[in-house]
XYZ file of C-alpha atoms in Angstrom:
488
model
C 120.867 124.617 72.673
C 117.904 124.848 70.700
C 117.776 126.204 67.360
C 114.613 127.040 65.410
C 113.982 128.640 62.124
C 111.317 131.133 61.563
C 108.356 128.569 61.013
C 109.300 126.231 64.111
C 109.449 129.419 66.128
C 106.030 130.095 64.965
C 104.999 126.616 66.145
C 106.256 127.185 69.338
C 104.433 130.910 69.839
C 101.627 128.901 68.919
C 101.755 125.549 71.043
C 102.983 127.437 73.984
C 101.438 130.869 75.199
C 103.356 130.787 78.256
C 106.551 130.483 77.240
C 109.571 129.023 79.979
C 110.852 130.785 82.637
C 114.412 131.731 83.832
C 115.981 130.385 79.932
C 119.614 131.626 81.097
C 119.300 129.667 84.506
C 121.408 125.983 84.240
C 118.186 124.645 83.594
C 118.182 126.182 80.061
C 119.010 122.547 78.823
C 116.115 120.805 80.424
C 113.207 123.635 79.870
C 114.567 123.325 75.517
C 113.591 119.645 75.637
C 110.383 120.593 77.287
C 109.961 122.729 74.587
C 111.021 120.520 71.751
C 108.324 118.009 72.906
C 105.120 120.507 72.891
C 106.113 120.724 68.988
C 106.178 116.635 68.577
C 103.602 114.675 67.098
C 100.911 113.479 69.212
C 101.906 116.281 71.444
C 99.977 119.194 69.199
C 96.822 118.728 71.699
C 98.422 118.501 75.139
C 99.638 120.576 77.849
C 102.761 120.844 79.374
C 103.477 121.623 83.241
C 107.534 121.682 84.103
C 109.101 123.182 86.756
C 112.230 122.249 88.908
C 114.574 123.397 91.318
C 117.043 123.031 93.269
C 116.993 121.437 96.900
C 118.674 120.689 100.175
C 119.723 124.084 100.870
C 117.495 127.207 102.122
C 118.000 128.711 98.371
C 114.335 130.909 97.941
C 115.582 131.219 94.144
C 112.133 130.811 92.240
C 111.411 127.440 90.239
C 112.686 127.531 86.594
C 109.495 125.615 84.835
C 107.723 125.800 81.328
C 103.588 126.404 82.049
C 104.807 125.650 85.816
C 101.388 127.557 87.222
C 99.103 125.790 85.057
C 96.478 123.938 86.906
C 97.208 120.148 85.925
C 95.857 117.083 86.334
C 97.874 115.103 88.601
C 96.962 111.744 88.145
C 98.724 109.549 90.675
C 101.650 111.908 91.757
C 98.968 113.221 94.329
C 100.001 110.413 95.912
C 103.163 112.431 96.966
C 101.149 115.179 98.390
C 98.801 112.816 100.721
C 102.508 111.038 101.875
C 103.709 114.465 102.235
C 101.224 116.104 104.412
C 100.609 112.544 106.184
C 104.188 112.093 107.823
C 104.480 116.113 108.631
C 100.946 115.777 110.162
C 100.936 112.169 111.964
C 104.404 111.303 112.018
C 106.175 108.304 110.254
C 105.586 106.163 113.095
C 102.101 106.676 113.068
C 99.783 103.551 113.132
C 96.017 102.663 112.186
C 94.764 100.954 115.237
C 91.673 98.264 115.223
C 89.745 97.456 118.451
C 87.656 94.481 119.536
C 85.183 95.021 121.860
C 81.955 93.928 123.353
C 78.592 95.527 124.781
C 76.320 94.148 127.509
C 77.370 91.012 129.985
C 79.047 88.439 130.764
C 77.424 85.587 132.387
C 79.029 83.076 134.678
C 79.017 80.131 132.011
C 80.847 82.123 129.667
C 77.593 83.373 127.523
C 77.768 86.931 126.009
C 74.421 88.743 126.636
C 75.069 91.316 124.288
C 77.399 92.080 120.937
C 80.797 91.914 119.629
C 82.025 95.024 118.037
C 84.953 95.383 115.254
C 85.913 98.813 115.737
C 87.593 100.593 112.803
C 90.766 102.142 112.951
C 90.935 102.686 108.853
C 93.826 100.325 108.915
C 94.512 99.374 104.766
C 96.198 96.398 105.459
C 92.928 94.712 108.287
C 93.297 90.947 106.775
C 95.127 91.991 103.618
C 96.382 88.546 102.827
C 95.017 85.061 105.392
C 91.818 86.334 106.754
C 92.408 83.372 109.484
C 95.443 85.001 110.360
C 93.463 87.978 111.289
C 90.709 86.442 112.913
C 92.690 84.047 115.291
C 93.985 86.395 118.067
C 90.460 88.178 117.520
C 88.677 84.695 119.130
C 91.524 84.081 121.201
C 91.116 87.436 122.861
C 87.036 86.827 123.414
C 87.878 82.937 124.893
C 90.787 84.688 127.299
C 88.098 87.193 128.457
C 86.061 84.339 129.303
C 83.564 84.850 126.070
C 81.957 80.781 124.840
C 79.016 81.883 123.399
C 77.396 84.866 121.882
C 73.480 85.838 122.686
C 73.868 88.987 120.159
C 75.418 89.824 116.690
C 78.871 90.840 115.151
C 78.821 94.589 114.465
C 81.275 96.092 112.157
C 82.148 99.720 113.330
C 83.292 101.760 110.107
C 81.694 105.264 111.595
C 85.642 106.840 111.553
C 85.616 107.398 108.041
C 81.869 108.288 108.145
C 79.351 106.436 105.445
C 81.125 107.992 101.697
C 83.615 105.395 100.883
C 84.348 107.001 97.897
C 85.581 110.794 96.495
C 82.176 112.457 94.205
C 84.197 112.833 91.008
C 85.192 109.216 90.492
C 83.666 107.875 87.730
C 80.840 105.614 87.764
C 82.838 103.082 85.706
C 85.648 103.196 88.413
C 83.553 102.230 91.329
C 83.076 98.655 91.264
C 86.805 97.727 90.648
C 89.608 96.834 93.064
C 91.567 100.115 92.272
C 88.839 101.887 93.302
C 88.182 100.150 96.522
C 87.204 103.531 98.903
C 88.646 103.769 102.063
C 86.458 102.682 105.031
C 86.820 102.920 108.772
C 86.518 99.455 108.555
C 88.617 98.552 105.675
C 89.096 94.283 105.288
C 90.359 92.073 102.629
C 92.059 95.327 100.927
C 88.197 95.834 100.316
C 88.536 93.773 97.520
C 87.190 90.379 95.579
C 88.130 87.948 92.831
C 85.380 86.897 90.219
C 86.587 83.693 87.675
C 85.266 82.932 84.746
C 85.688 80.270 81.986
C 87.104 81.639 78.847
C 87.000 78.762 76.693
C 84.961 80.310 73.514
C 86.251 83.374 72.002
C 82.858 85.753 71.638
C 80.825 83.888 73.810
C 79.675 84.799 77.232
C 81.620 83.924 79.758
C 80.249 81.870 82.159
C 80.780 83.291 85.698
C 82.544 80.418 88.054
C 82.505 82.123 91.370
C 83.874 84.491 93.619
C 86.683 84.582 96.520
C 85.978 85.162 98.694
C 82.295 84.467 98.722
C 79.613 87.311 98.521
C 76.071 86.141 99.961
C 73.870 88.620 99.458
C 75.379 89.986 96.546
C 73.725 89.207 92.780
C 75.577 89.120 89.842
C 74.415 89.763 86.659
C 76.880 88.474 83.921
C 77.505 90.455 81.047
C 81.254 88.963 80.299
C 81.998 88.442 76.746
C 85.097 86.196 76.159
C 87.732 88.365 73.872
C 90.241 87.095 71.332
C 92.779 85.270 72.647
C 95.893 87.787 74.043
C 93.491 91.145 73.896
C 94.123 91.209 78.007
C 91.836 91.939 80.810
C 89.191 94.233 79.491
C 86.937 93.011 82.006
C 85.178 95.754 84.524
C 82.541 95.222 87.600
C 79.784 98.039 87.922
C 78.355 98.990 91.261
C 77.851 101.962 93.634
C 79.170 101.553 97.160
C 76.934 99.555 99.627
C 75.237 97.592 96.388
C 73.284 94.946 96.191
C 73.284 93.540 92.592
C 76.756 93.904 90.438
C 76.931 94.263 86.864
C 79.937 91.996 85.147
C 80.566 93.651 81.319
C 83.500 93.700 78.792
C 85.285 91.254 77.905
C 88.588 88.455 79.842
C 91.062 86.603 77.043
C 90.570 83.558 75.702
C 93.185 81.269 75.809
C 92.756 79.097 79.149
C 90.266 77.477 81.035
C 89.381 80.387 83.303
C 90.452 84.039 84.045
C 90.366 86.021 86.701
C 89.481 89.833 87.448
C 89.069 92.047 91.225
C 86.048 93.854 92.242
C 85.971 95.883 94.898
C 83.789 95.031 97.925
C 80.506 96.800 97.920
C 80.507 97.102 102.005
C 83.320 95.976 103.457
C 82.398 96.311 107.415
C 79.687 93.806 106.738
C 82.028 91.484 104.838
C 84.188 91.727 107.857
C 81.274 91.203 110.486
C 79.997 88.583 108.348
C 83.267 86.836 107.929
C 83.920 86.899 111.591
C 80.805 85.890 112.649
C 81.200 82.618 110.357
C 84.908 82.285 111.587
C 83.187 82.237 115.696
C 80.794 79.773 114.546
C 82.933 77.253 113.024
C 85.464 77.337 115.426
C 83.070 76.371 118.660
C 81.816 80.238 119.651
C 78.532 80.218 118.601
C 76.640 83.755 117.657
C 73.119 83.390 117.695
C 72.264 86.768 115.398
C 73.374 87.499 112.007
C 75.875 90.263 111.529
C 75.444 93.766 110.952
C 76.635 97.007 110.944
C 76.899 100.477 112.744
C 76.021 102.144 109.716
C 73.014 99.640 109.277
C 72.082 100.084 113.359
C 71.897 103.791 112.192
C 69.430 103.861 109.533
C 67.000 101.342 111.643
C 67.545 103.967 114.307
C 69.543 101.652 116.837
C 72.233 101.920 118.744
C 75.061 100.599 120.933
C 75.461 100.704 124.282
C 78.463 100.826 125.976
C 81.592 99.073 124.914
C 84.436 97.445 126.581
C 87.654 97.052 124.761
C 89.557 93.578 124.933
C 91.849 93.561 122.358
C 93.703 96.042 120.138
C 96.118 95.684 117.013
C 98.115 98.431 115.007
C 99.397 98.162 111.595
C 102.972 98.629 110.419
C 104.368 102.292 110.782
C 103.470 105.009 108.667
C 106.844 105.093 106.703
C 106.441 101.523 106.375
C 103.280 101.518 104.394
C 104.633 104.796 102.446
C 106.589 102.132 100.267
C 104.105 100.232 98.889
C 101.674 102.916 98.792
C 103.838 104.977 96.211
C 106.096 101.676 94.913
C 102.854 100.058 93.627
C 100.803 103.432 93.177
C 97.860 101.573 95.884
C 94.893 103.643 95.852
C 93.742 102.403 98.892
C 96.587 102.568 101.517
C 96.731 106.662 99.864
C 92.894 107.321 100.659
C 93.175 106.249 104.211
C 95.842 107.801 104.933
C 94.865 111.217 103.561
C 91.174 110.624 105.653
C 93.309 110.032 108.372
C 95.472 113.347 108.212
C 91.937 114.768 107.834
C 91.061 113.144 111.231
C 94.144 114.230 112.720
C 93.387 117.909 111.778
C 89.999 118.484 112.066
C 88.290 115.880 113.745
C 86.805 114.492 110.734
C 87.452 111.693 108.606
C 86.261 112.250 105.361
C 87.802 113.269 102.023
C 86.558 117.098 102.207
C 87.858 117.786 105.747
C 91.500 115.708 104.833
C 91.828 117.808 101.018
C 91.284 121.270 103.251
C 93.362 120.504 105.927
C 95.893 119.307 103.451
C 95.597 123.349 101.886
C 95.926 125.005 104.504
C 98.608 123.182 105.596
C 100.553 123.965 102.737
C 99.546 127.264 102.682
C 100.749 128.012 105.548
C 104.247 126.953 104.877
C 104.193 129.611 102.368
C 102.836 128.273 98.765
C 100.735 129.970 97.221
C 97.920 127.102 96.859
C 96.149 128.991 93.816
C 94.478 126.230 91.322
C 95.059 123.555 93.723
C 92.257 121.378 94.088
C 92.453 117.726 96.182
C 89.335 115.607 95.129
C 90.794 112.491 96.888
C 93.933 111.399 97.972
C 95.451 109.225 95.522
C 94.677 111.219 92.148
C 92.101 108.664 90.915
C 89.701 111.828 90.005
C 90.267 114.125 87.057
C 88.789 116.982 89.092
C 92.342 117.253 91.011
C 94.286 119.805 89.891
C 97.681 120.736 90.946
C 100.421 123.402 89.359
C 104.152 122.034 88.948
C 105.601 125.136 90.911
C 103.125 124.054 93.860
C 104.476 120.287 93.621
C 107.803 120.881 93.492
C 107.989 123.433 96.201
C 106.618 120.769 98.515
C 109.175 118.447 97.517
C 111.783 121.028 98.577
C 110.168 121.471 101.825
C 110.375 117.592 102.255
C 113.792 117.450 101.224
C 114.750 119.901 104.179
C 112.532 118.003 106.346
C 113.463 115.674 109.577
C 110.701 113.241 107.643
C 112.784 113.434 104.433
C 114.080 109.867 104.652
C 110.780 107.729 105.245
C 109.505 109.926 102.445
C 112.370 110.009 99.632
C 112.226 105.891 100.793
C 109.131 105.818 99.136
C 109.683 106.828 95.836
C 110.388 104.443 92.812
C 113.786 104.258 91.490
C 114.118 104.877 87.472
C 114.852 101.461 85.825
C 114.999 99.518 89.785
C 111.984 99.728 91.360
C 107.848 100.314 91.923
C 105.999 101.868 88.746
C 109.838 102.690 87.449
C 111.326 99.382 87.509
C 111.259 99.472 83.298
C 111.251 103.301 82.853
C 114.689 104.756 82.046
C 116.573 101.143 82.554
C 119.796 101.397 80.047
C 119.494 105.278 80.188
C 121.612 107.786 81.941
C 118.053 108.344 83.899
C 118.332 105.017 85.527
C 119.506 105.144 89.473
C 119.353 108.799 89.587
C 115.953 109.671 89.328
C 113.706 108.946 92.159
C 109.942 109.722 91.000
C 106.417 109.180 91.640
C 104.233 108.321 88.103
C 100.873 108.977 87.368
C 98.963 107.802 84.513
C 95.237 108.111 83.617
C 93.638 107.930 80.280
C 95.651 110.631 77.967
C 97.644 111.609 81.216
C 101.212 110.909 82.309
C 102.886 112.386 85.092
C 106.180 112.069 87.161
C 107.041 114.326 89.961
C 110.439 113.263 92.039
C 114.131 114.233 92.582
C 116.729 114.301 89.785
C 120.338 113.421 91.255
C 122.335 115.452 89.086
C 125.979 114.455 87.902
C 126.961 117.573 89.306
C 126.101 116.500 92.822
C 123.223 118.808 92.544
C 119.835 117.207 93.994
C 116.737 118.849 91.929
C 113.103 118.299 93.167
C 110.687 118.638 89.460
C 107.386 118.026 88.369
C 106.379 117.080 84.943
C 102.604 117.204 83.935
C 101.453 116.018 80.433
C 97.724 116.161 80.066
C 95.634 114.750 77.052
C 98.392 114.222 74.995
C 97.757 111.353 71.492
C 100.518 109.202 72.085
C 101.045 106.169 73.236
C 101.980 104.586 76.577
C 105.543 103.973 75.137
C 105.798 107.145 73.219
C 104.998 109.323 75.892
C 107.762 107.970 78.380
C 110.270 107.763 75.789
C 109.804 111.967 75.294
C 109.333 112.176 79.457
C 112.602 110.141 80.008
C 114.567 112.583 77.718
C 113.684 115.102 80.021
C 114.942 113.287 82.393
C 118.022 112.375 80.972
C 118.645 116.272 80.260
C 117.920 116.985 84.495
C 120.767 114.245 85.359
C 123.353 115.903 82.796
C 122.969 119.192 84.858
């Protein structure tokens, strides 16, 4: 129990206006640590979101929680919403499909009078690793339909999505890096690049090598600096979506002869188009036009005619890609999938109709969705905000859900596993807390289930927001709360 004499209890009145909930409940032990930590230094700034409670059973006891309806920002455990609401709304065995297809006709000597179509399914994982891979079926399907040359153009198709890869409150020094890759109908490469540079001087520029794959089309203008040897990647690519000219800026390590950072592709249905059209070419199906796009047919006021499908490929299940969407916290894979539950629901894919369909969803199964606002799906924005009490009463309607395996599968494993392969390890947390992190500047988050040693299962949230510690200093206080949850 905690004890406190009259000047720490004056601390606390003051740190915490909303004081915990349900003190006599067996959380007691948990919700004192809570409190012990909003008194700490480099805590005297930030705010505190707790709440937990216990699941598997139809027990409509309220969550015990410290601050648990403060509107928090999530950070990455918004993840666990969009995988949430995704397998109750399309099913674990959903699958992204892509479709090749072709317009116009087919001539006796095998020439295409007309256009070969890459139509988007907003699969994450299109040509994720060997592009060739990808492309080989696609020109084995056109030379089995009889296809030897092309009179037209490859057209990427990324109209599921719609034209805004990315959510309006990312910031604008987000956008041009690989973990901010947007989700497109036409997603390809994990919409993302690798720039090298040599990083043989330490506060010299640093001379831009190349990129891989290659971007035609695409100028960069190389601001690198070349940091002290050790100081990491510091290194950042600035661009809106659809850009033309990139801007390189900070700084790579010195140390050895080159370094490497990812960019995220400015418009990855042309890169795919473009890709595939030089894949056709070199491999003895020749397309006369260059490639294009259907949002680029749009603004010159063109269109397609009719289409005939010839070959179609799905990705892995929905529970399949859950794992490394939450293991490795992968923007990406979350933002498609949340457009896609948006699709699913309302016939649009975009990040508005998928965050309101999400809502109402959980509205309906009887949360009160108060202060819960879903800028995107994988809790890149700091406009999200979500209250602990709402969080963890959707992981207790998970836990009692027929999709509760494929989702609980998901989660990182204290000390095993994803994001917490080192948190907890060697503590009484590790194996028996199974938690989704989020971290943004000043922000750490884990929201989960706590196997108690009591047999107990408890579903809990736990929001710190714009607190002065470090990376280290902050899980060391969060895993204590942990520790207290498994001694229940």
């Amino acid at each position: 129990m905690l004890r406190a004499g009259p000047s720490l209890v004056l601390l606390l009145l003051a740190t915490a206006p909303l004081p915990a909930e349900n003190t006599t409940e067996p959380l007691a032990p948990v919700l004192a640590v809570v409190e012990q930590i909003q008194t700490e230094s480099g805590m005297t700034h930030a705010t505190i979101g707790f709440a937990a409670l216990a699941v598997g059973t139809e027990n409509t006891a309220p969550a015990s929680g410290y601050r648990p309806d403060a509107a928090m920002i999530p950070a990455s455990t918004m993840k666990l919403v969009t995988s949430a609401t995704g397998l109750q709304t399309l099913g674990p065995d959903f699958t992204f499909k892509t479709e090749l297809q072709y317009t116009g006709s087919l001539s006796d000597d095998g020439t295409l009078e007309g256009d070969i179509v890459i139509k988007g399914g907003g699969d994450p994982t299109l040509g994720a690793s060997q592009i060739a891979d990808t492309f080989s079926p696609w020109k084995n399907a056109l030379s089995e339909t009889g296809i030897k040359s092309v009179t037209g153009q490859v057209v990427g198709d990324a109209s599921i999505f719609g034209t805004q890869l990315r959510a309006d409150s990312w910031q604008w020094n987000d956008l041009g890096n690989y973990y901010a890759a947007g989700a497109c109908g036409l997603t390809f490469h994990r919409n993302l690049f690798y720039a090298s540079f040599r990083t043989t001087k330490s506060g010299a520029l640093a001379p831009l090598i190349g990129t891989d794959p290659k971007l035609p089309g695409v100028e960069f203008i190389n601001e690198m600096r070349v940091g002290p040897a050790g100081s990491g990647d510091q290194g950042y690519v600035y661009g809106s979506p659809y850009a033309n000219s990139l801007y390189l800026r900070g700084s790579v390590p010195a140390g050895s002869s080159s370094y490497t950072i990812k960019g995220s592709l400015p418009d990855p249905a042309f890169f795919c188009a473009r890709a595939f059209t030089k894949y056709l070419n070199e491999h003895d199906l020749p397309v006369s036009k260059d490639p294009t796009t259907v949002r680029l047919l749009d603004i010159a006021e063109k269109s397609l005619p009719n289409r005939t499908t010839i070959f179609s490929q799905e990705s892995d299940s929905l529970a399949t890609l859950l794992v490394l969407t939450n293991h490795q916290s992968n923007n990406l894979r979350a933002e498609c999938i949340h457009r896609m539950t948006g699709l699913k629901e309302t016939g649009k894919g975009t990040t508005k109709a998928a965050s309101a369909a999400t809502k109402k969803y959980w509205a309906a199964k009887g949360i009160d969705m108060s202060g819960f606002v879903m800028e995107d799906g994988c809790g890149l924005s700091r406009a999200n905000t979500v209250t602990a009490r709402q969080l963890v009463e959707m992981l207790k309607h998970m836990a009692l859900s027929e999709n509760f395996a494929p989702f609980y599968a998901s989660i990182p494993i204290a000390g095993q596993s994803g994001t917490l392969r080192s948190v907890g390890r060697g503590t009484a947390s590790a194996g028996r807390i199974q938690a989704k992190s989020g971290t943004l500047d000043r922000i750490k988050c884990y929201a989960g289930y706590a196997n108690a040693r009591s047999g107990t299962r408890y579903a809990f949230a736990l929001f710190i927001n714009h607190h002065d510690c470090s990376e280290s200093q902050v899980r060391a206080k969060i895993v204590r709360v942990w520790n207290a949850l498994v001694a229940l």
